[in-house]
mmCIF file of C-alpha atoms in Angstrom:
data_model
loop_
_atom_site.group_PDB
_atom_site.id
_atom_site.type_symbol
_atom_site.label_atom_id
_atom_site.label_comp_id
_atom_site.label_asym_id
_atom_site.label_seq_id
_atom_site.Cartn_x
_atom_site.Cartn_y
_atom_site.Cartn_z
ATOM 1 C CA MET A 229 -15.354 -7.996 -10.049
ATOM 2 C CA PHE A 230 -12.680 -9.603 -7.839
ATOM 3 C CA ALA A 231 -10.261 -9.325 -10.793
ATOM 4 C CA VAL A 232 -10.925 -5.583 -10.964
ATOM 5 C CA GLY A 233 -10.403 -5.362 -7.209
ATOM 6 C CA LEU A 234 -7.028 -7.094 -7.476
ATOM 7 C CA MET A 235 -5.990 -4.666 -10.215
ATOM 8 C CA ILE A 236 -7.012 -1.697 -8.066
ATOM 9 C CA LEU A 237 -4.986 -3.146 -5.191
ATOM 10 C CA ALA A 238 -1.905 -3.745 -7.360
ATOM 11 C CA LEU A 239 -2.072 -0.194 -8.732
ATOM 12 C CA CYS A 240 -2.143 1.551 -5.337
ATOM 13 C CA PRO A 241 1.170 2.875 -3.928
ATOM 14 C CA GLY A 242 2.485 1.666 -0.577
ATOM 15 C CA GLY A 243 1.857 4.840 1.360
ATOM 16 C CA VAL A 244 2.710 5.339 5.020
ATOM 17 C CA THR A 245 2.533 1.607 5.748
ATOM 18 C CA SER A 246 5.502 0.858 3.495
ATOM 19 C CA ASN A 247 7.503 3.698 5.062
ATOM 20 C CA LEU A 248 6.859 2.337 8.545
ATOM 21 C CA LEU A 249 7.745 -1.219 7.552
ATOM 22 C CA ALA A 250 10.937 -0.021 5.854
ATOM 23 C CA LYS A 251 11.962 1.784 9.036
ATOM 24 C CA LEU A 252 11.167 -1.226 11.229
ATOM 25 C CA ALA A 253 13.193 -3.441 8.867
ATOM 26 C CA LYS A 254 16.158 -1.034 9.156
ATOM 27 C CA GLY A 255 15.862 -0.197 5.482
ATOM 28 C CA ASN A 256 16.676 3.173 3.971
ATOM 29 C CA ALA A 257 13.705 5.148 5.321
ATOM 30 C CA PRO A 258 14.459 8.383 3.382
ATOM 31 C CA LEU A 259 14.607 6.346 0.158
ATOM 32 C CA SER A 260 11.289 4.696 1.041
ATOM 33 C CA ILE A 261 9.687 8.082 1.688
ATOM 34 C CA SER A 262 11.074 9.455 -1.588
ATOM 35 C CA LEU A 263 9.718 6.483 -3.530
ATOM 36 C CA THR A 264 6.341 6.909 -1.844
ATOM 37 C CA ALA A 265 6.307 10.595 -2.791
ATOM 38 C CA ILE A 266 7.082 9.785 -6.430
ATOM 39 C CA THR A 267 4.558 6.942 -6.720
ATOM 40 C CA SER A 268 1.897 8.999 -4.930
ATOM 41 C CA LEU A 269 2.298 11.817 -7.441
ATOM 42 C CA LEU A 270 2.262 9.393 -10.370
ATOM 43 C CA SER A 271 -0.831 7.636 -8.996
ATOM 44 C CA ILE A 272 -2.893 10.771 -9.561
ATOM 45 C CA LEU A 273 -2.653 10.025 -13.285
ATOM 46 C CA THR A 274 -1.932 6.304 -13.506
ATOM 47 C CA VAL A 275 -4.548 4.905 -11.099
ATOM 48 C CA PRO A 276 -7.641 6.551 -12.683
ATOM 49 C CA LEU A 277 -6.580 5.635 -16.222
ATOM 50 C CA LEU A 278 -5.590 2.050 -15.407
ATOM 51 C CA VAL A 279 -8.661 1.464 -13.215
ATOM 52 C CA ALA A 280 -10.863 2.583 -16.115
ATOM 53 C CA PHE A 281 -8.944 0.220 -18.420
ATOM 54 C CA SER A 282 -9.338 -2.646 -15.929
ATOM 55 C CA PHE A 283 -13.094 -2.180 -15.753
ATOM 56 C CA ASN A 284 -13.400 -2.237 -19.547
ATOM 57 C CA HIS A 285 -11.043 -5.216 -19.880
ATOM 58 C CA PHE A 286 -12.533 -7.473 -17.204
ATOM 59 C CA MET A 287 -16.180 -6.391 -17.216
ATOM 60 C CA GLY A 288 -16.687 -5.903 -20.956
ATOM 61 C CA ASP A 289 -20.190 -4.701 -21.784
ATOM 62 C CA ASP A 290 -21.093 -4.754 -18.084
ATOM 63 C CA ALA A 291 -18.393 -2.205 -17.228
ATOM 64 C CA GLN A 292 -19.689 0.899 -15.518
ATOM 65 C CA PRO A 293 -18.239 4.292 -16.448
ATOM 66 C CA VAL A 294 -15.332 5.511 -14.326
ATOM 67 C CA ASP A 295 -15.118 9.226 -13.563
ATOM 68 C CA VAL A 296 -11.386 9.629 -14.190
ATOM 69 C CA THR A 297 -11.336 13.296 -13.105
ATOM 70 C CA ARG A 298 -13.086 12.617 -9.790
ATOM 71 C CA LEU A 299 -10.864 9.629 -9.080
ATOM 72 C CA GLY A 300 -7.735 11.652 -9.900
ATOM 73 C CA LEU A 301 -8.813 14.375 -7.467
ATOM 74 C CA THR A 302 -9.458 11.743 -4.806
ATOM 75 C CA MET A 303 -5.982 10.277 -5.341
ATOM 76 C CA PHE A 304 -4.481 13.747 -4.954
ATOM 77 C CA LEU A 305 -6.285 14.413 -1.670
ATOM 78 C CA ILE A 306 -5.534 10.982 -0.180
ATOM 79 C CA THR A 307 -1.961 10.409 -1.333
ATOM 80 C CA ALA A 308 -0.161 13.366 -2.876
ATOM 81 C CA LEU A 309 -1.365 16.144 -0.560
ATOM 82 C CA PRO A 310 -0.233 14.527 2.741
ATOM 83 C CA VAL A 311 3.144 13.662 1.184
ATOM 84 C CA ALA A 312 3.563 17.240 -0.043
ATOM 85 C CA ILE A 313 2.737 18.628 3.409
ATOM 86 C CA GLY A 314 5.275 16.306 5.042
ATOM 87 C CA MET A 315 8.004 17.228 2.567
ATOM 88 C CA ALA A 316 7.275 20.956 3.000
ATOM 89 C CA LEU A 317 7.481 20.646 6.781
ATOM 90 C CA THR A 318 10.796 18.795 6.524
ATOM 91 C CA ALA A 319 12.237 21.438 4.204
ATOM 92 C CA LYS A 320 11.014 24.374 6.304
ATOM 93 C CA SER A 321 11.711 23.047 9.806
ATOM 94 C CA PRO A 322 14.264 20.208 9.640
ATOM 95 C CA ALA A 323 15.299 20.738 13.281
ATOM 96 C CA LEU A 324 11.704 20.335 14.454
ATOM 97 C CA VAL A 325 11.242 17.201 12.353
ATOM 98 C CA GLU A 326 14.488 15.710 13.699
ATOM 99 C CA LYS A 327 13.430 16.497 17.269
ATOM 100 C CA MET A 328 10.032 14.870 16.755
ATOM 101 C CA ALA A 329 11.408 11.806 14.948
ATOM 102 C CA PRO A 330 12.063 9.524 17.988
ATOM 103 C CA SER A 331 8.625 10.161 19.487
ATOM 104 C CA VAL A 332 6.934 9.741 16.118
ATOM 105 C CA SER A 333 8.791 6.471 15.530
ATOM 106 C CA ARG A 334 7.592 5.027 18.850
ATOM 107 C CA ALA A 335 4.060 6.209 18.157
ATOM 108 C CA ALA A 336 4.253 4.656 14.694
ATOM 109 C CA VAL A 337 5.063 1.229 16.151
ATOM 110 C CA VAL A 338 2.057 1.455 18.478
ATOM 111 C CA LEU A 339 -0.105 2.644 15.582
ATOM 112 C CA PHE A 340 1.134 -0.265 13.473
ATOM 113 C CA VAL A 341 -0.104 -2.779 16.073
ATOM 114 C CA VAL A 342 -3.414 -0.937 16.431
ATOM 115 C CA ILE A 343 -3.925 -0.971 12.652
ATOM 116 C CA ILE A 344 -3.481 -4.754 12.548
ATOM 117 C CA VAL A 345 -5.987 -5.308 15.367
ATOM 118 C CA VAL A 346 -8.550 -2.851 13.956
ATOM 119 C CA ALA A 347 -8.215 -4.214 10.412
ATOM 120 C CA LEU A 348 -8.771 -7.746 11.657
ATOM 121 C CA ALA A 349 -11.782 -6.787 13.809
ATOM 122 C CA LYS A 350 -13.409 -4.506 11.238
ATOM 123 C CA ASN A 351 -13.061 -6.845 8.272
ATOM 124 C CA TRP A 352 -13.341 -10.192 10.051
ATOM 125 C CA GLU A 353 -16.576 -11.288 8.380
ATOM 126 C CA VAL A 354 -15.331 -10.332 4.919
ATOM 127 C CA PHE A 355 -11.922 -11.812 5.677
ATOM 128 C CA SER A 356 -13.197 -15.179 6.917
ATOM 129 C CA SER A 357 -15.773 -15.679 4.153
ATOM 130 C CA ASN A 358 -13.342 -14.918 1.325
ATOM 131 C CA LEU A 359 -10.078 -16.198 2.804
ATOM 132 C CA GLY A 360 -10.161 -19.507 0.953
ATOM 133 C CA THR A 361 -10.665 -17.818 -2.425
ATOM 134 C CA LEU A 362 -8.628 -14.638 -2.176
ATOM 135 C CA GLY A 363 -6.172 -15.411 0.638
ATOM 136 C CA PRO A 364 -3.690 -17.423 -1.480
ATOM 137 C CA VAL A 365 -3.856 -14.835 -4.267
ATOM 138 C CA ALA A 366 -3.229 -11.950 -1.850
ATOM 139 C CA VAL A 367 -0.302 -13.756 -0.211
ATOM 140 C CA LEU A 368 1.184 -14.681 -3.602
ATOM 141 C CA LEU A 369 0.900 -11.066 -4.806
ATOM 142 C CA ASN A 370 2.667 -9.865 -1.658
ATOM 143 C CA ILE A 371 5.483 -12.429 -1.853
ATOM 144 C CA ALA A 372 5.986 -12.005 -5.605
ATOM 145 C CA MET A 373 6.288 -8.221 -5.436
ATOM 146 C CA LEU A 374 8.590 -8.320 -2.402
ATOM 147 C CA GLY A 375 10.801 -10.798 -4.273
ATOM 148 C CA ILE A 376 10.807 -8.784 -7.495
ATOM 149 C CA GLY A 377 11.720 -5.619 -5.608
ATOM 150 C CA LEU A 378 14.532 -7.325 -3.719
ATOM 151 C CA ALA A 379 15.886 -9.046 -6.840
ATOM 152 C CA SER A 380 15.805 -5.793 -8.821
ATOM 153 C CA ALA A 381 17.782 -4.016 -6.114
ATOM 154 C CA LYS A 382 20.354 -6.842 -6.054
ATOM 155 C CA VAL A 383 20.741 -6.683 -9.858
ATOM 156 C CA LEU A 384 21.462 -2.975 -9.484
ATOM 157 C CA ARG A 385 24.024 -3.850 -6.752
ATOM 158 C CA LEU A 386 22.388 -1.694 -4.099
ATOM 159 C CA ASP A 387 23.257 -2.196 -0.435
ATOM 160 C CA ASP A 388 21.020 -4.088 1.986
ATOM 161 C CA ARG A 389 19.292 -1.002 3.389
ATOM 162 C CA ASP A 390 18.382 0.303 -0.074
ATOM 163 C CA ALA A 391 17.338 -3.172 -1.232
ATOM 164 C CA THR A 392 15.057 -3.544 1.775
ATOM 165 C CA ALA A 393 13.388 -0.175 1.172
ATOM 166 C CA ILE A 394 12.829 -0.916 -2.531
ATOM 167 C CA SER A 395 11.524 -4.406 -1.819
ATOM 168 C CA ILE A 396 8.987 -3.175 0.720
ATOM 169 C CA GLU A 397 7.949 -0.252 -1.466
ATOM 170 C CA SER A 398 7.399 -2.679 -4.341
ATOM 171 C CA GLY A 399 5.701 -5.382 -2.312
ATOM 172 C CA VAL A 400 3.363 -3.459 -0.015
ATOM 173 C CA GLN A 401 0.148 -2.036 -1.399
ATOM 174 C CA ASN A 402 -2.048 0.425 0.470
ATOM 175 C CA GLY A 403 -5.119 -1.704 1.164
ATOM 176 C CA THR A 404 -7.025 1.181 2.766
ATOM 177 C CA LEU A 405 -6.516 3.310 -0.336
ATOM 178 C CA ALA A 406 -7.582 0.407 -2.566
ATOM 179 C CA ILE A 407 -10.789 0.033 -0.532
ATOM 180 C CA ALA A 408 -11.459 3.768 -0.896
ATOM 181 C CA VAL A 409 -10.906 3.655 -4.666
ATOM 182 C CA GLY A 410 -13.038 0.532 -5.063
ATOM 183 C CA SER A 411 -15.831 2.104 -3.038
ATOM 184 C CA ILE A 412 -15.796 5.168 -5.279
ATOM 185 C CA VAL A 413 -15.754 3.467 -8.670
ATOM 186 C CA ALA A 414 -17.825 0.359 -7.885
ATOM 187 C CA ALA A 415 -20.200 1.337 -5.107
ATOM 188 C CA VAL A 416 -23.118 -1.040 -4.513
ATOM 189 C CA GLU A 417 -26.181 0.288 -2.715
ATOM 190 C CA GLY A 418 -26.629 -1.294 0.696
ATOM 191 C CA GLN A 419 -23.116 -2.787 0.839
ATOM 192 C CA VAL A 420 -20.409 -1.324 3.073
ATOM 193 C CA LEU A 421 -17.721 -3.159 1.123
ATOM 194 C CA PRO A 422 -18.542 -3.573 -2.600
ATOM 195 C CA PRO A 423 -17.132 -6.698 -4.324
ATOM 196 C CA ALA A 424 -14.314 -4.642 -5.883
ATOM 197 C CA THR A 425 -13.001 -3.805 -2.392
ATOM 198 C CA VAL A 426 -12.983 -7.371 -1.018
ATOM 199 C CA PRO A 427 -9.492 -8.308 -2.369
ATOM 200 C CA ALA A 428 -8.052 -5.232 -0.658
ATOM 201 C CA ALA A 429 -9.877 -6.043 2.593
ATOM 202 C CA VAL A 430 -8.420 -9.561 2.601
ATOM 203 C CA TYR A 431 -4.972 -8.290 1.579
ATOM 204 C CA SER A 432 -4.995 -5.678 4.353
ATOM 205 C CA ILE A 433 -4.873 -8.529 6.848
ATOM 206 C CA THR A 434 -2.884 -11.255 5.061
ATOM 207 C CA MET A 435 -0.076 -8.839 4.185
ATOM 208 C CA TYR A 436 1.025 -8.712 7.819
ATOM 209 C CA PHE A 437 1.562 -12.480 7.882
ATOM 210 C CA VAL A 438 4.055 -11.998 5.038
ATOM 211 C CA CYS A 439 5.533 -8.608 5.865
ATOM 212 C CA VAL A 440 6.216 -9.104 9.586
ATOM 213 C CA PRO A 441 8.483 -12.161 9.023
ATOM 214 C CA PHE A 442 10.100 -10.315 6.116
ATOM 215 C CA VAL A 443 10.829 -7.323 8.372
ATOM 216 C CA PHE A 444 12.471 -9.512 11.041
ATOM 217 C CA TRP A 445 14.514 -11.334 8.377
ATOM 218 C CA ARG A 446 15.788 -8.074 6.892
ATOM 219 C CA ARG A 447 16.610 -6.696 10.351
ATOM 220 C CA ARG A 448 18.836 -9.726 11.031
ATOM 221 C CA THR A 449 20.418 -9.463 7.571
ATOM 222 C CA ILE A 450 21.259 -5.781 7.978
ATOM 223 C CA ASN A 451 22.594 -6.305 11.518
ATOM 224 C CA LYS A 452 25.211 -8.778 10.267
#
């Protein structure tokens, strides 16, 4: 079931977290937001189909049926709808969005710190008991995808800000979304976090130990 959980995690788009990290790293924030919008829309179709495939592939005869339609609707409500609202607001009232941007950016930094603390406190038991097994895998996934994203951008000869945005968008998965998806498709009675959600719970904490140094490194690189 952990293998299915890792697949669910890898399939989830970066979401708001990747946009915030891209901004903090002085990457191309509009590019990051655009990539998030595209991947969020695509995830409505890709995540349900690939999650169903993952269950059949890894679980075999023990695989439980996945309601693709219900999962697709959930993906729309969680990912695509908020992105669409944000894009509509930007298109309709760009002056208002520009005026709010500095305050929202400061609030986002505070929220970022709060998310780390809450994630650590809320998932501490799950995190500590599974760190030895899933921690190295989660860190490796994070580093590998950040590296692939950065290398791809360099091959395409993009500038540092674009490369940073693409790297973070490639390397940061939305752990909260992965937990929500895992809870829907692999719910276990009496368990707050089913086994399929444990990789995402561990990743939601370990990712900051990789991403925070990466953000500071990219900030120094772009400042030069």
